[in-house]
Amino acid sequence: MSDTPAELPGAASPPVYSAGEIEAARKLFVGPCEFVAGAATLDAIPAPHMPEIALAGRSNVGKSSLLNALVGHGRMARVSRHPGRTQQLNFFALGKRLSLVDMPGYGYAAVSKATKAVWSDLMLRYLKGRPTLRRALVLVDARHGLKDLDRALFDILDSSAVVYQVVLTKCDALGAAGLAQRIAGVGSELEGHLGAHPVVLPTSSEKNTGIDILRAELAALATPC
């Protein structure tokens, strides 16, 4: 990929990490990873005690694949061909330094409207009231770009004072020019949002593209060693 976000209008320059920082982040993510809890109700959410990163996105955006790529194995989150399989907030602990929260996908799901309403309420209450939430990652399929549901989530996160960052998934499906255009377009839209992190990160779980940079970004938010 010859174009980078740094060269594109509407997209901030990505951070530059040293080899040592990249390696330290890799060790954090491929180290012990423990499933802590699955919460289908607000009462079931574990007490906050370490920095948390929440992963949100439309159903079938590749959330499970990205989680598994981050931790370096396929045991963390089940990858399914059927959208809507994640039906609760799933909490995973990376040692005692960082927690990853896998949220139900929004948009299409083969469940009732009542169940969708419960999921939406749970996600909203979690996002608005979690003191240890350091960042929400909003996953967006690079092939399709932003949709109205993504924009609605941006507004919710802005009003909740939650910092969020767009992570493009499935970037291997685009050529360099198409990906550069997508990054620029998303970056331009984010300029009007107070809670948006200015760097749009392109990733591919299939090719492992961008995973090291994303790890380093998130490791910087973890409890220090």
XYZ file of C-alpha atoms in Angstrom:
225
model
C 0.000 0.000 0.000
C 1.806 3.099 -1.197
C -0.572 5.660 0.331
C -0.691 6.186 4.073
C -3.130 8.153 6.215
C -0.416 10.755 6.745
C -0.528 11.641 3.033
C -4.270 12.013 2.800
C -6.489 15.038 3.353
C -8.966 14.512 6.163
C -6.863 11.895 7.952
C -4.369 12.581 10.735
C -0.857 11.242 10.609
C -0.595 7.828 12.271
C 1.702 7.513 15.281
C 5.191 6.142 14.838
C 6.168 3.431 17.305
C 9.626 2.091 17.977
C 10.479 -1.568 17.559
C 10.599 -1.838 21.348
C 7.102 -0.393 21.732
C 5.741 -2.725 19.047
C 7.299 -5.733 20.776
C 6.081 -4.701 24.237
C 2.558 -4.336 22.871
C 2.771 -7.726 21.165
C 3.786 -9.362 24.442
C 0.848 -7.761 26.237
C -1.669 -9.040 23.709
C -0.296 -12.532 23.122
C 0.226 -13.125 26.852
C -2.426 -14.449 29.264
C -5.930 -13.676 28.040
C -8.766 -14.629 30.364
C -12.501 -14.593 29.744
C -13.858 -12.691 32.742
C -17.604 -12.413 32.234
C -20.456 -12.306 29.775
C -23.025 -9.683 30.706
C -26.513 -9.719 29.201
C -27.824 -7.299 31.841
C -26.386 -4.222 33.525
C -26.187 -6.008 36.886
C -23.964 -8.706 35.371
C -21.257 -6.286 34.236
C -18.119 -6.861 36.332
C -16.915 -4.107 38.645
C -14.442 -1.741 36.943
C -10.845 -2.205 38.007
C -8.562 -1.739 34.983
C -8.551 0.287 31.741
C -11.058 -1.021 29.182
C -11.288 -0.917 25.410
C -14.720 -1.573 23.903
C -15.112 -2.923 20.380
C -18.288 -1.976 18.548
C -19.436 -2.307 14.961
C -22.147 -3.467 12.620
C -22.981 -7.141 12.608
C -20.521 -9.156 10.532
C -17.958 -6.337 10.413
C -15.183 -8.715 11.485
C -15.052 -7.952 15.203
C -14.313 -11.525 16.309
C -11.626 -11.944 13.656
C -9.940 -8.726 14.749
C -10.011 -9.729 18.418
C -8.442 -13.077 17.595
C -5.774 -11.401 15.451
C -4.921 -9.011 18.292
C -4.327 -11.787 20.806
C -2.595 -14.047 18.311
C -4.899 -17.055 18.474
C -8.435 -18.133 17.652
C -9.652 -19.009 21.140
C -10.784 -15.585 22.275
C -13.875 -14.900 20.193
C -15.888 -17.274 18.056
C -15.940 -16.342 14.388
C -19.352 -16.974 12.882
C -20.850 -16.637 9.414
C -24.135 -15.713 11.052
C -24.489 -12.050 12.111
C -25.740 -11.303 15.597
C -24.081 -14.217 17.395
C -22.500 -11.990 20.053
C -25.489 -11.435 22.344
C -23.873 -9.899 25.426
C -20.948 -7.807 26.570
C -17.981 -10.178 26.751
C -15.092 -9.084 28.986
C -11.543 -10.377 28.470
C -8.563 -9.510 30.676
C -5.012 -9.189 29.381
C -3.293 -9.956 32.651
C -4.027 -7.156 35.096
C -3.272 -4.351 32.662
C -6.080 -4.076 30.115
C -9.594 -5.358 29.480
C -11.166 -5.854 26.048
C -14.946 -5.699 25.775
C -16.627 -7.387 22.816
C -20.004 -5.721 22.252
C -23.023 -7.067 20.326
C -23.014 -6.048 16.690
C -25.586 -3.478 15.689
C -27.671 -3.515 12.559
C -28.776 -6.830 11.100
C -29.319 -9.679 13.527
C -31.743 -12.585 13.330
C -33.397 -11.728 16.656
C -36.611 -10.046 17.726
C -37.036 -6.284 18.005
C -37.429 -6.695 21.759
C -34.042 -8.429 22.015
C -32.403 -5.752 19.883
C -33.867 -3.108 22.182
C -32.370 -4.860 25.222
C -28.951 -5.040 23.554
C -29.088 -1.365 22.561
C -30.051 -0.279 26.066
C -27.291 -2.385 27.623
C -24.645 -1.010 25.252
C -25.797 2.566 25.764
C -25.767 2.304 29.555
C -22.336 0.677 29.518
C -20.831 3.295 27.206
C -22.267 6.217 29.153
C -21.461 5.040 32.653
C -18.175 3.136 32.600
C -15.445 5.083 34.415
C -12.630 2.778 33.250
C -13.537 2.935 29.536
C -10.508 4.480 27.865
C -11.539 4.121 24.236
C -14.223 2.660 22.034
C -13.104 1.164 18.743
C -15.760 1.556 16.068
C -15.087 -1.096 13.465
C -16.082 -0.231 9.913
C -15.929 -2.563 6.915
C -13.513 -0.873 4.511
C -15.436 -2.228 1.532
C -18.615 -0.372 2.479
C -17.517 2.649 4.507
C -19.592 4.487 7.082
C -23.313 3.783 7.389
C -26.038 5.709 9.206
C -25.858 3.361 12.208
C -22.143 4.129 12.579
C -22.867 7.852 12.466
C -25.600 7.433 15.074
C -23.077 5.697 17.350
C -20.637 8.585 16.846
C -23.295 10.998 18.106
C -23.956 8.836 21.167
C -20.250 8.599 21.969
C -19.781 12.346 21.466
C -22.587 13.115 23.910
C -21.214 10.561 26.393
C -17.694 12.065 26.345
C -16.220 8.743 25.218
C -13.115 8.849 23.030
C -13.557 6.604 20.009
C -11.440 5.559 17.069
C -12.469 4.127 13.724
C -10.715 0.910 12.751
C -11.244 -0.190 9.165
C -11.536 -3.962 8.753
C -11.108 -6.197 5.703
C -8.749 -3.704 4.067
C -7.133 -6.468 2.019
C -10.269 -6.415 -0.160
C -9.353 -2.941 -1.472
C -6.496 -1.809 -3.635
C -4.108 0.916 -2.449
C -5.995 3.722 -4.185
C -9.389 2.559 -2.947
C -8.139 2.197 0.614
C -6.510 5.638 0.532
C -9.805 7.124 -0.646
C -11.745 5.328 2.086
C -9.390 6.510 4.836
C -9.595 10.082 3.572
C -13.389 10.008 3.405
C -13.818 8.608 6.905
C -11.238 11.024 8.282
C -13.101 13.971 6.778
C -16.361 12.901 8.409
C -14.711 12.501 11.790
C -13.420 16.080 11.793
C -16.788 17.337 13.038
C -16.971 14.981 16.019
C -15.596 16.048 19.395
C -14.952 12.537 20.721
C -13.331 11.133 17.592
C -9.676 10.119 17.585
C -8.181 11.710 14.450
C -6.300 8.626 13.229
C -8.213 6.079 11.148
C -6.454 2.724 11.385
C -6.646 0.284 8.441
C -6.435 -3.413 9.341
C -6.808 -6.849 7.843
C -7.189 -9.853 10.124
C -6.650 -12.097 7.111
C -3.283 -10.546 6.205
C -2.412 -9.330 9.731
C -2.108 -5.809 8.346
C -2.117 -2.986 10.895
C -2.448 -5.311 13.886
C 0.913 -4.321 15.372
C 0.035 -0.611 15.187
C -3.380 -1.173 16.753
C -1.809 -3.185 19.560
C 0.650 -0.368 20.246
C -2.151 2.222 20.253
C -4.099 0.246 22.832
C -1.086 -0.780 24.924
C -0.418 2.921 25.512
C -3.765 3.020 27.378
C -3.018 0.014 29.589
C -1.942 0.066 33.217
C 1.861 0.482 33.181
C 3.988 -2.560 33.975
